């Protein structure tokens, strides 16, 4: 089935309060997708953001990000009194100012908690019963804040670091109100998320989520389930994740995430992973698994190493994990983010699982690897892939066109057709993706709106200034929808 969709994270939606939310603007964007002939809405990971506000470094693989809660929707439900002017007013509309947004939103969410917890007693009890991770997450967050937000392995009380039962009971009692507040925020987040999901699904729009393969070191997951990871008796990682040196980085990339103890997981029947994937399949209709090649083989770096140079490739769980998924979670819709180095082991696993991989049009030109030897060259694409102009980690297509060398631009023109400027070029790139043989075609909203590098979502390896882009109010209008609809008609994707 040929289909298409748009990539736009919730935080990038317009609206009041300084950050996109699960409120009325999200429902309006779903309506825009319908008008555009799009069937898929792709978002970035929805968990609480971590270091550098990255959604890929979350404090939980199960929790939602309270910053994306719509306070206006809470007020409409009678769960929050909200006076005019109380929502955060940013200094510039097109970027998220995380510090100001967080301070304002937490103050108002705390008010909502105090005003409405009593009204929601039964709903909150049911939510806890249905989500056995939430009390541990709430306790982790409360304890972490009580210790000045220090990383959990550096908390001054060793007993709670090691989760000794008496310490867990003590902090649970001492921080009772804070724990209940964090549970309340999770209940509200998921209530709003699933209301949006139902609205989308009722209109034949599928929600496409993004799942990082690794957990953050400073997360409730590593604190709650140390047996899942390669940690020592003091809960410190022994080996961490990354990728080896390549033409882009002579030192490689040292991500620092704890690696999984795949032997321990195998002995447990991959129970933790089944639980994680079950939660993802409930939350999303499609799940992109980031760094999928790590299931075939992963790069293991000694903890404390200054660079990734001293790492080594280690076989991953391979087919056994996905055989378990097939048995326990039939109908799981996974997209394999297979970007990066693919050796024979990776290729065998991809062939075995049969999941769609990814193709990125802007990767298809330049770098001395055009044509037959470049898997991203559009002429080499086949059906079982998800095609993109670019991803959240790339420059926008116009940004790319404005910074590439003449030979690369000429290679793109030779395949796509001549274009006189970047605005014409991005249209040809979008048409290339939509008209490709790939079953699924995805366009970042920045490309649809013809935005330059200033609208880039993330520059890997660069701290600060990432994840902040927001769409201007009124940008997703009927004229843009009609243009996309026409492109979908021509590409036979309706």
Tab-separated table of N, CA, C and O in Angstrom, residues 246-290:
chain	number	residue	atom	x	y	z
A	246	UNK	N	35.097	7.111	11.845
A	246	UNK	CA	34.777	6.996	10.424
A	246	UNK	C	35.185	8.288	9.729
A	246	UNK	O	35.874	9.141	10.328
A	247	UNK	N	34.748	8.454	8.482
A	247	UNK	CA	35.150	9.639	7.732
A	247	UNK	C	34.560	10.922	8.301
A	247	UNK	O	35.024	12.020	7.983
A	248	UNK	N	33.529	10.806	9.163
A	248	UNK	CA	32.915	11.992	9.757
A	248	UNK	C	33.559	12.364	11.095
A	248	UNK	O	33.495	13.508	11.512
A	249	UNK	N	34.142	11.391	11.785
A	249	UNK	CA	34.709	11.640	13.114
A	249	UNK	C	35.898	10.720	13.349
A	249	UNK	O	35.741	9.498	13.426
A	250	UNK	N	37.073	11.309	13.483
A	250	UNK	CA	38.283	10.492	13.652
A	250	UNK	C	38.348	9.818	15.011
A	250	UNK	O	39.058	8.826	15.182
A	251	UNK	N	37.576	10.324	15.991
A	251	UNK	CA	37.528	9.702	17.316
A	251	UNK	C	36.318	8.798	17.499
A	251	UNK	O	36.145	8.177	18.548
A	252	UNK	N	35.441	8.720	16.482
A	252	UNK	CA	34.193	7.999	16.635
A	252	UNK	C	33.213	8.806	17.463
A	252	UNK	O	33.437	9.979	17.762
A	253	UNK	N	32.129	8.184	17.853
A	253	UNK	CA	31.123	8.855	18.688
A	253	UNK	C	30.945	8.078	19.990
A	253	UNK	O	30.620	6.893	19.969
A	254	UNK	N	31.170	8.746	21.101
A	254	UNK	CA	31.026	8.146	22.430
A	254	UNK	C	29.680	8.589	23.001
A	254	UNK	O	29.563	9.666	23.579
A	255	UNK	N	28.657	7.748	22.822
A	255	UNK	CA	27.318	8.120	23.281
A	255	UNK	C	27.195	8.003	24.801
A	255	UNK	O	26.494	8.789	25.432
A	256	UNK	N	27.804	6.992	25.380
A	256	UNK	CA	27.804	6.847	26.834
A	256	UNK	C	26.623	6.103	27.424
A	256	UNK	O	26.563	5.904	28.644
A	257	UNK	N	25.659	5.659	26.595
A	257	UNK	CA	24.508	4.915	27.134
A	257	UNK	C	24.945	3.551	27.644
A	257	UNK	O	25.787	2.890	27.027
A	258	UNK	N	24.372	3.086	28.755
A	258	UNK	CA	24.680	1.728	29.221
A	258	UNK	C	24.269	0.694	28.181
A	258	UNK	O	23.222	0.835	27.550
A	259	UNK	N	25.078	-0.315	28.019
A	259	UNK	CA	24.747	-1.400	27.093
A	259	UNK	C	23.905	-2.451	27.794
A	259	UNK	O	23.970	-2.605	29.021
A	260	UNK	N	23.142	-3.183	27.025
A	260	UNK	CA	22.285	-4.219	27.590
A	260	UNK	C	23.090	-5.473	27.914
A	260	UNK	O	24.048	-5.820	27.219
A	261	UNK	N	22.666	-6.152	28.959
A	261	UNK	CA	23.204	-7.481	29.281
A	261	UNK	C	22.312	-8.491	28.560
A	261	UNK	O	21.337	-8.991	29.116
A	262	UNK	N	22.643	-8.764	27.307
A	262	UNK	CA	21.778	-9.593	26.479
A	262	UNK	C	21.689	-11.035	26.966
A	262	UNK	O	20.666	-11.701	26.756
A	263	UNK	N	22.717	-11.537	27.641
A	263	UNK	CA	22.643	-12.892	28.196
A	263	UNK	C	21.605	-12.966	29.305
A	263	UNK	O	20.797	-13.905	29.362
A	264	UNK	N	21.616	-11.969	30.191
A	264	UNK	CA	20.625	-11.919	31.271
A	264	UNK	C	19.217	-11.764	30.707
A	264	UNK	O	18.270	-12.412	31.172
A	265	UNK	N	19.083	-10.926	29.692
A	265	UNK	CA	17.774	-10.716	29.071
A	265	UNK	C	17.263	-11.997	28.409
A	265	UNK	O	16.079	-12.336	28.501
A	266	UNK	N	18.149	-12.723	27.764
A	266	UNK	CA	17.765	-13.983	27.116
A	266	UNK	C	17.255	-14.993	28.151
A	266	UNK	O	16.237	-15.658	27.947
A	267	UNK	N	17.962	-15.076	29.278
A	267	UNK	CA	17.574	-16.024	30.327
A	267	UNK	C	16.202	-15.680	30.905
A	267	UNK	O	15.481	-16.561	31.379
A	268	UNK	N	15.834	-14.399	30.837
A	268	UNK	CA	14.525	-13.948	31.341
A	268	UNK	C	13.461	-13.954	30.247
A	268	UNK	O	12.349	-13.467	30.450
A	269	UNK	N	13.794	-14.510	29.080
A	269	UNK	CA	12.831	-14.538	27.984
A	269	UNK	C	12.571	-13.171	27.375
A	269	UNK	O	11.512	-12.935	26.794
A	270	UNK	N	13.552	-12.263	27.531
A	270	UNK	CA	13.439	-10.895	27.021
A	270	UNK	C	12.222	-10.163	27.580
A	270	UNK	O	11.593	-9.335	26.914
A	271	UNK	N	11.902	-10.455	28.847
A	271	UNK	CA	10.697	-9.889	29.452
A	271	UNK	C	10.660	-8.368	29.443
A	271	UNK	O	9.612	-7.769	29.162
A	272	UNK	N	11.793	-7.723	29.765
A	272	UNK	CA	11.815	-6.255	29.807
A	272	UNK	C	11.563	-5.671	28.421
A	272	UNK	O	10.814	-4.704	28.273
A	273	UNK	N	12.154	-6.272	27.397
A	273	UNK	CA	11.972	-5.780	26.033
A	273	UNK	C	10.537	-6.003	25.541
A	273	UNK	O	9.976	-5.165	24.834
A	274	UNK	N	9.949	-7.123	25.923
A	274	UNK	CA	8.547	-7.373	25.533
A	274	UNK	C	7.641	-6.306	26.146
A	274	UNK	O	6.763	-5.756	25.485
A	275	UNK	N	7.894	-6.001	27.414
A	275	UNK	CA	7.111	-4.972	28.093
A	275	UNK	C	7.289	-3.619	27.408
A	275	UNK	O	6.322	-2.876	27.193
A	276	UNK	N	8.518	-3.314	27.032
A	276	UNK	CA	8.785	-2.033	26.372
A	276	UNK	C	8.090	-1.953	25.010
A	276	UNK	O	7.441	-0.957	24.693
A	277	UNK	N	8.222	-3.005	24.220
A	277	UNK	CA	7.618	-2.981	22.889
A	277	UNK	C	6.092	-3.022	22.954
A	277	UNK	O	5.408	-2.451	22.106
A	278	UNK	N	5.552	-3.683	23.962
A	278	UNK	CA	4.095	-3.688	24.132
A	278	UNK	C	3.594	-2.272	24.409
A	278	UNK	O	2.566	-1.834	23.862
A	279	UNK	N	4.335	-1.527	25.245
A	279	UNK	CA	3.955	-0.140	25.535
A	279	UNK	C	4.052	0.723	24.282
A	279	UNK	O	3.186	1.564	24.018
A	280	UNK	N	5.090	0.499	23.481
A	280	UNK	CA	5.258	1.281	22.246
A	280	UNK	C	4.145	0.970	21.245
A	280	UNK	O	3.633	1.859	20.565
A	281	UNK	N	3.769	-0.299	21.149
A	281	UNK	CA	2.729	-0.673	20.176
A	281	UNK	C	1.357	-0.173	20.597
A	281	UNK	O	0.469	0.006	19.760
A	282	UNK	N	1.168	0.045	21.884
A	282	UNK	CA	-0.087	0.636	22.362
A	282	UNK	C	-0.102	2.145	22.078
A	282	UNK	O	-1.131	2.704	21.697
A	283	UNK	N	1.049	2.767	22.209
A	283	UNK	CA	1.145	4.216	22.063
A	283	UNK	C	1.143	4.657	20.604
A	283	UNK	O	0.592	5.705	20.256
A	284	UNK	N	1.772	3.848	19.736
A	284	UNK	CA	1.918	4.225	18.326
A	284	UNK	C	1.351	3.140	17.422
A	284	UNK	O	1.292	1.971	17.790
A	285	UNK	N	1.028	3.531	16.185
A	285	UNK	CA	0.614	2.568	15.164
A	285	UNK	C	1.829	2.000	14.442
A	285	UNK	O	1.794	0.860	13.969
A	286	UNK	N	2.889	2.799	14.334
A	286	UNK	CA	4.153	2.389	13.736
A	286	UNK	C	5.269	2.846	14.663
A	286	UNK	O	5.170	3.914	15.277
A	287	UNK	N	6.329	2.050	14.759
A	287	UNK	CA	7.442	2.399	15.648
A	287	UNK	C	8.753	2.326	14.877
A	287	UNK	O	9.130	1.271	14.369
A	288	UNK	N	9.444	3.460	14.783
A	288	UNK	CA	10.785	3.469	14.218
A	288	UNK	C	11.766	3.122	15.326
A	288	UNK	O	11.829	3.807	16.348
A	289	UNK	N	12.527	2.038	15.153
A	289	UNK	CA	13.519	1.645	16.146
A	289	UNK	C	14.863	2.242	15.734
A	289	UNK	O	15.451	1.854	14.728
A	290	UNK	N	15.311	3.212	16.515
A	290	UNK	CA	16.543	3.928	16.224
A	290	UNK	C	17.756	3.006	16.371
A	290	UNK	O	17.808	2.171	17.277
